[in-house]
XYZ file of C-alpha atoms in Angstrom:
391
model
C 89.531 65.201 28.185
C 93.131 65.929 27.235
C 95.812 66.596 29.832
C 99.413 67.713 29.763
C 101.977 68.185 32.531
C 102.986 71.752 33.320
C 106.316 72.404 35.039
C 107.457 75.656 36.640
C 111.132 76.237 37.381
C 112.832 78.775 39.622
C 116.441 79.976 39.712
C 117.023 79.291 36.024
C 114.921 82.364 35.257
C 117.676 84.524 36.797
C 120.382 83.268 34.420
C 119.876 85.972 31.787
C 121.589 85.247 28.475
C 122.785 81.863 29.807
C 119.262 80.664 30.630
C 119.010 78.566 27.472
C 121.971 76.429 28.556
C 120.370 75.695 31.918
C 117.020 74.949 30.269
C 118.725 72.455 27.969
C 120.252 70.645 30.965
C 116.894 70.650 32.759
C 115.125 69.156 29.717
C 117.826 66.500 29.412
C 117.337 65.548 33.062
C 113.570 65.441 32.641
C 113.877 63.072 29.687
C 116.241 60.923 31.743
C 113.755 60.797 34.629
C 110.794 59.747 32.496
C 110.187 56.252 31.188
C 110.908 55.731 27.510
C 107.922 56.261 25.228
C 105.914 57.900 28.051
C 105.824 61.316 26.357
C 105.358 62.729 22.869
C 106.882 66.169 23.404
C 108.718 68.321 25.946
C 108.918 72.034 25.152
C 109.727 75.305 26.891
C 107.655 78.423 26.348
C 107.799 81.623 28.391
C 109.684 80.029 31.311
C 107.226 77.124 31.554
C 107.886 73.524 30.478
C 105.058 71.574 28.861
C 105.162 67.773 28.696
C 102.699 66.042 26.391
C 102.098 62.467 27.630
C 101.948 59.666 25.100
C 98.676 57.847 24.672
C 98.053 55.467 27.578
C 100.927 56.871 29.662
C 100.665 56.766 33.468
C 100.499 60.511 34.099
C 100.610 60.175 37.892
C 103.848 58.216 37.598
C 105.260 60.841 35.243
C 104.388 63.608 37.713
C 106.085 61.748 40.579
C 109.248 61.190 38.547
C 109.421 64.802 37.414
C 108.869 66.052 40.968
C 112.297 64.650 41.885
C 114.200 66.553 39.177
C 116.374 69.347 40.554
C 115.548 72.751 39.110
C 111.791 72.117 39.128
C 109.606 74.100 41.532
C 106.251 72.470 40.815
C 104.586 69.860 38.627
C 100.893 69.781 37.790
C 98.443 67.845 35.685
C 96.695 70.428 33.535
C 93.504 70.367 31.465
C 93.945 71.420 27.848
C 90.964 73.412 26.526
C 89.883 74.851 23.234
C 90.264 78.634 23.350
C 86.586 79.426 23.699
C 85.269 81.079 26.844
C 82.274 78.781 27.274
C 84.464 75.643 26.883
C 87.044 76.905 29.385
C 84.367 77.758 31.953
C 82.453 74.496 31.634
C 85.314 72.033 31.256
C 87.664 73.910 33.579
C 85.121 74.109 36.399
C 84.447 70.376 36.103
C 88.171 69.547 36.005
C 89.156 71.379 39.208
C 86.181 70.213 41.282
C 87.975 67.180 42.754
C 90.905 69.333 43.911
C 88.463 71.773 45.547
C 86.616 69.154 47.599
C 88.935 69.543 50.593
C 89.153 73.351 50.339
C 86.995 76.003 51.964
C 88.253 79.055 50.096
C 89.720 79.773 46.663
C 90.485 82.454 44.176
C 91.049 82.468 40.413
C 94.126 83.865 38.701
C 94.327 84.237 34.942
C 97.174 84.874 32.523
C 96.323 85.914 28.991
C 99.359 85.645 26.705
C 97.027 85.873 23.702
C 95.694 89.424 23.977
C 93.158 88.753 21.208
C 91.203 86.371 23.448
C 87.588 87.435 23.903
C 87.821 87.982 27.697
C 90.294 90.055 29.683
C 92.135 88.480 32.626
C 89.794 90.101 35.224
C 86.776 88.900 33.233
C 88.151 85.351 33.137
C 88.674 85.439 36.914
C 85.171 86.749 37.574
C 83.358 84.330 35.289
C 85.383 81.256 36.325
C 84.931 82.181 39.992
C 81.184 82.445 39.517
C 81.034 79.070 37.748
C 83.038 77.388 40.514
C 80.837 78.880 43.265
C 77.682 77.701 41.489
C 79.085 74.162 41.193
C 80.639 74.056 44.692
C 78.341 75.808 47.196
C 80.625 74.901 50.131
C 83.318 77.267 48.815
C 83.949 80.931 49.443
C 86.193 83.383 47.624
C 89.226 84.656 49.532
C 91.580 86.785 47.446
C 94.045 87.358 50.332
C 94.804 83.900 51.729
C 92.867 81.218 49.820
C 93.207 77.496 50.454
C 93.991 77.083 46.773
C 94.266 79.056 43.560
C 92.555 77.996 40.343
C 94.751 79.062 37.453
C 93.649 79.740 33.888
C 96.302 80.345 31.254
C 95.423 81.517 27.763
C 98.366 80.654 25.547
C 98.919 81.066 21.810
C 97.172 77.905 20.667
C 95.407 76.452 23.706
C 94.093 77.259 27.164
C 95.107 75.476 30.366
C 93.225 75.085 33.643
C 94.408 73.603 36.949
C 94.245 74.088 40.709
C 97.278 74.652 42.919
C 95.853 72.113 45.373
C 96.631 69.418 42.810
C 100.227 70.536 42.230
C 103.224 68.618 43.546
C 106.183 70.684 44.695
C 109.555 69.857 43.183
C 112.919 70.090 44.955
C 113.932 73.401 43.376
C 117.608 74.229 43.103
C 119.645 73.983 39.898
C 119.621 71.196 37.287
C 122.085 68.429 38.084
C 124.989 68.727 35.678
C 125.082 72.521 35.659
C 127.466 72.895 38.621
C 130.478 70.635 37.984
C 131.366 67.181 39.350
C 132.350 66.046 42.846
C 132.947 62.827 44.769
C 130.694 62.059 47.745
C 132.071 60.051 50.686
C 129.009 57.861 51.242
C 128.729 55.960 54.521
C 125.770 53.950 55.722
C 124.646 56.714 58.073
C 122.046 59.465 57.948
C 124.249 62.428 57.058
C 126.189 61.625 53.889
C 123.186 60.815 51.631
C 121.664 64.146 52.680
C 124.938 65.905 51.854
C 124.919 64.315 48.393
C 121.322 65.403 47.868
C 122.112 68.972 48.947
C 125.038 69.315 46.542
C 123.165 67.692 43.647
C 120.431 70.265 44.295
C 123.009 72.935 43.514
C 123.676 71.354 40.123
C 126.608 69.098 41.081
C 126.991 65.745 39.314
C 128.021 63.038 41.764
C 130.377 60.128 41.966
C 130.445 58.336 45.318
C 132.949 56.315 47.331
C 132.283 53.877 50.169
C 134.898 52.303 52.439
C 134.273 48.634 53.207
C 136.128 46.629 55.896
C 135.313 42.900 55.864
C 134.924 40.905 58.046
C 134.279 43.815 60.433
C 131.614 45.111 58.048
C 129.278 42.629 56.373
C 127.950 42.203 52.856
C 124.587 43.340 54.233
C 126.205 46.608 55.313
C 127.591 47.108 51.808
C 124.191 46.356 50.241
C 122.637 48.913 52.568
C 124.946 51.584 51.139
C 124.113 50.515 47.581
C 120.414 50.826 48.483
C 121.060 54.348 49.797
C 122.860 55.173 46.563
C 119.864 53.948 44.552
C 117.519 56.209 46.512
C 119.877 59.130 45.920
C 119.997 58.291 42.202
C 116.254 58.938 41.928
C 117.190 62.596 42.245
C 120.682 62.719 40.765
C 120.432 60.233 37.929
C 122.877 57.411 37.270
C 126.237 57.637 39.026
C 129.231 55.454 39.907
C 129.698 54.100 43.419
C 133.294 53.096 44.214
C 133.797 50.404 46.866
C 137.168 50.681 48.613
C 138.478 47.674 50.622
C 139.817 49.238 53.803
C 140.445 46.446 56.320
C 144.219 46.288 55.982
C 144.470 50.054 56.265
C 142.342 50.257 59.413
C 144.222 47.422 61.092
C 147.552 49.095 60.339
C 146.320 52.334 61.901
C 144.884 50.519 64.924
C 148.030 48.500 65.567
C 150.601 51.274 65.123
C 149.103 54.657 65.932
C 148.056 56.201 69.252
C 144.463 55.304 70.038
C 143.267 58.897 70.404
C 144.452 59.621 66.835
C 142.904 56.579 65.118
C 139.797 58.264 63.727
C 141.604 61.297 62.350
C 144.337 59.271 60.634
C 141.662 56.998 59.190
C 139.724 60.048 57.944
C 142.870 61.504 56.396
C 143.518 58.273 54.508
C 139.910 58.099 53.337
C 140.197 61.646 52.023
C 143.451 60.812 50.262
C 141.913 57.771 48.541
C 138.795 59.769 47.626
C 140.995 62.504 46.127
C 142.723 59.953 43.908
C 139.347 58.710 42.687
C 138.117 62.262 42.172
C 141.130 63.186 40.070
C 140.753 59.972 38.073
C 137.157 60.967 37.263
C 137.945 64.658 36.715
C 135.857 65.595 39.758
C 136.989 68.886 41.236
C 135.896 68.523 44.876
C 134.953 66.103 47.649
C 131.649 66.105 49.566
C 131.151 64.875 53.135
C 128.261 64.780 55.573
C 130.198 66.379 58.421
C 128.436 68.801 60.771
C 130.477 71.071 63.014
C 130.855 69.621 66.512
C 128.633 66.593 65.947
C 131.399 64.132 66.944
C 135.034 64.413 67.987
C 136.353 64.186 64.415
C 134.112 67.083 63.379
C 135.386 69.843 65.652
C 136.929 72.820 63.906
C 140.434 71.674 64.850
C 139.765 68.128 63.627
C 138.315 69.302 60.316
C 141.388 71.433 59.719
C 143.569 68.339 60.223
C 141.371 66.377 57.783
C 141.510 69.159 55.197
C 145.299 69.029 55.230
C 145.240 65.507 53.737
C 144.030 66.686 50.319
C 144.613 69.553 47.914
C 141.135 69.816 46.384
C 138.107 71.542 47.980
C 135.925 69.684 50.470
C 132.267 70.704 50.476
C 130.332 70.169 53.708
C 126.742 71.283 53.019
C 125.547 70.152 56.464
C 128.226 71.999 58.404
C 125.847 74.364 60.208
C 122.899 71.985 60.652
C 121.863 70.141 63.786
C 120.847 66.489 63.724
C 117.108 67.131 63.662
C 117.436 69.317 60.585
C 119.440 66.615 58.830
C 116.969 63.893 59.822
C 114.095 66.003 58.500
C 115.697 66.151 55.050
C 116.571 62.428 55.181
C 112.925 61.615 55.838
C 111.787 63.879 53.018
C 114.076 62.303 50.417
C 113.456 58.744 51.583
C 116.895 57.745 52.895
C 116.218 57.819 56.642
C 114.648 54.371 57.079
C 117.503 52.712 55.186
C 120.177 54.733 57.001
C 119.024 53.566 60.430
C 119.166 49.854 59.584
C 121.513 48.327 62.195
C 124.477 47.288 60.053
C 128.145 48.001 60.708
C 129.971 50.980 59.288
C 133.742 51.026 58.951
C 133.830 54.477 60.577
C 132.513 52.949 63.796
C 134.502 49.693 63.832
C 137.615 50.944 65.662
C 136.382 53.897 67.697
C 138.860 55.227 70.275
C 137.595 55.509 73.836
C 138.924 59.052 74.241
C 139.427 60.661 70.807
C 141.213 63.968 70.674
C 138.949 66.949 69.974
C 141.619 69.660 69.646
C 144.262 67.835 67.607
C 147.573 69.340 66.595
C 148.435 68.706 62.942
C 152.091 68.258 63.912
C 151.244 65.467 66.383
C 148.826 63.792 63.965
C 151.526 63.744 61.296
C 153.973 62.230 63.804
C 151.468 59.460 64.522
C 150.691 59.009 60.826
C 154.411 58.495 60.133
C 154.263 55.230 62.114
C 152.529 53.553 59.125
C 153.365 53.515 55.385
C 150.583 56.015 54.733
C 151.170 56.592 51.003
C 151.649 52.890 50.267
C 148.434 51.919 52.073
C 146.541 54.732 50.352
C 147.735 53.616 46.933
C 146.863 49.975 47.696
C 143.310 50.911 48.666
C 142.962 52.969 45.496
C 144.267 50.189 43.253
C 141.954 47.558 44.780
C 138.824 49.692 44.444
C 135.867 48.279 42.505
C 132.763 50.109 41.326
C 129.090 49.620 40.568
C 126.754 51.616 38.364
C 123.867 52.954 40.444
C 120.453 53.748 38.972
C 117.374 55.067 40.750
């Protein structure tokens, strides 16, 4: 029995004359996701990607890795058959039986790219359906709403058979690297990893920055963020995580600025440092995990004050989501359990008792003038270190 991996993609199909460029990026990302020497060939034909595993390769592992690549809608192990009707019916029926064990209804769909094949598409469906019913008496045919679809594809050189029940859904979206570069402000919380995931799903290549305030935040807290970055890198590929020492800056804000303005001035400085890093890396935007109204610093007035600190765009993909929606995505991508580990975060170290929710930019700037804002921003930028993050 010979198997390949069949990949379907989505939005790339709509790219018209530019589709080839997006396919090239997708193939590059697929090669990056797979282990070296695990495949012999990756090729695109008629908007489908075919991966030929190398001898002895762990196909299940390959499927799992590919299912995390943005741009991919589905990944399936597929039986490769000789293009003879009797072989397709016998071997195909045997191959899909395991996937049909938990199903009650099915239907067969056939695509016949090779119009010289001995059976028409309706004939393939009828004969394969009959063979499956004879081998699986517990099943019934339902052409309207089946539990699964058995698919038969007659291509130029070979035939392929698989059942949808055995497919793994991919994340969809656009291939990472097709939508520009941006810098993610990555905390240790639930929201920012999800924001990074959402933007990478739209093709954005990430850098990330984390603000670290020892001794108020521990080494364990920093390692937690690096662990979150590694989980994110399973989807995005390798990226740089910049670690910004921020203790001196936070203490200066705490000791000199009105308490109700602490969080917003801190956020403005974080944005300013992140902008410097973004420009250094030729990133054209910042990404945050802010959601409108979730906390005092995320009201519309507060976000406007934060925006004023930088001159590049700030993307907030979670802006209209509630917490349960964000948590649902965090669980799906595997960051939730790490995010809720009880380690300190510099954003929660010096929290004012009564933060302002309708701040005036003029008053915030008056408070900000009580510290050497530019000097402290530059110092944080100059003392930044970085680590290479791999999934």
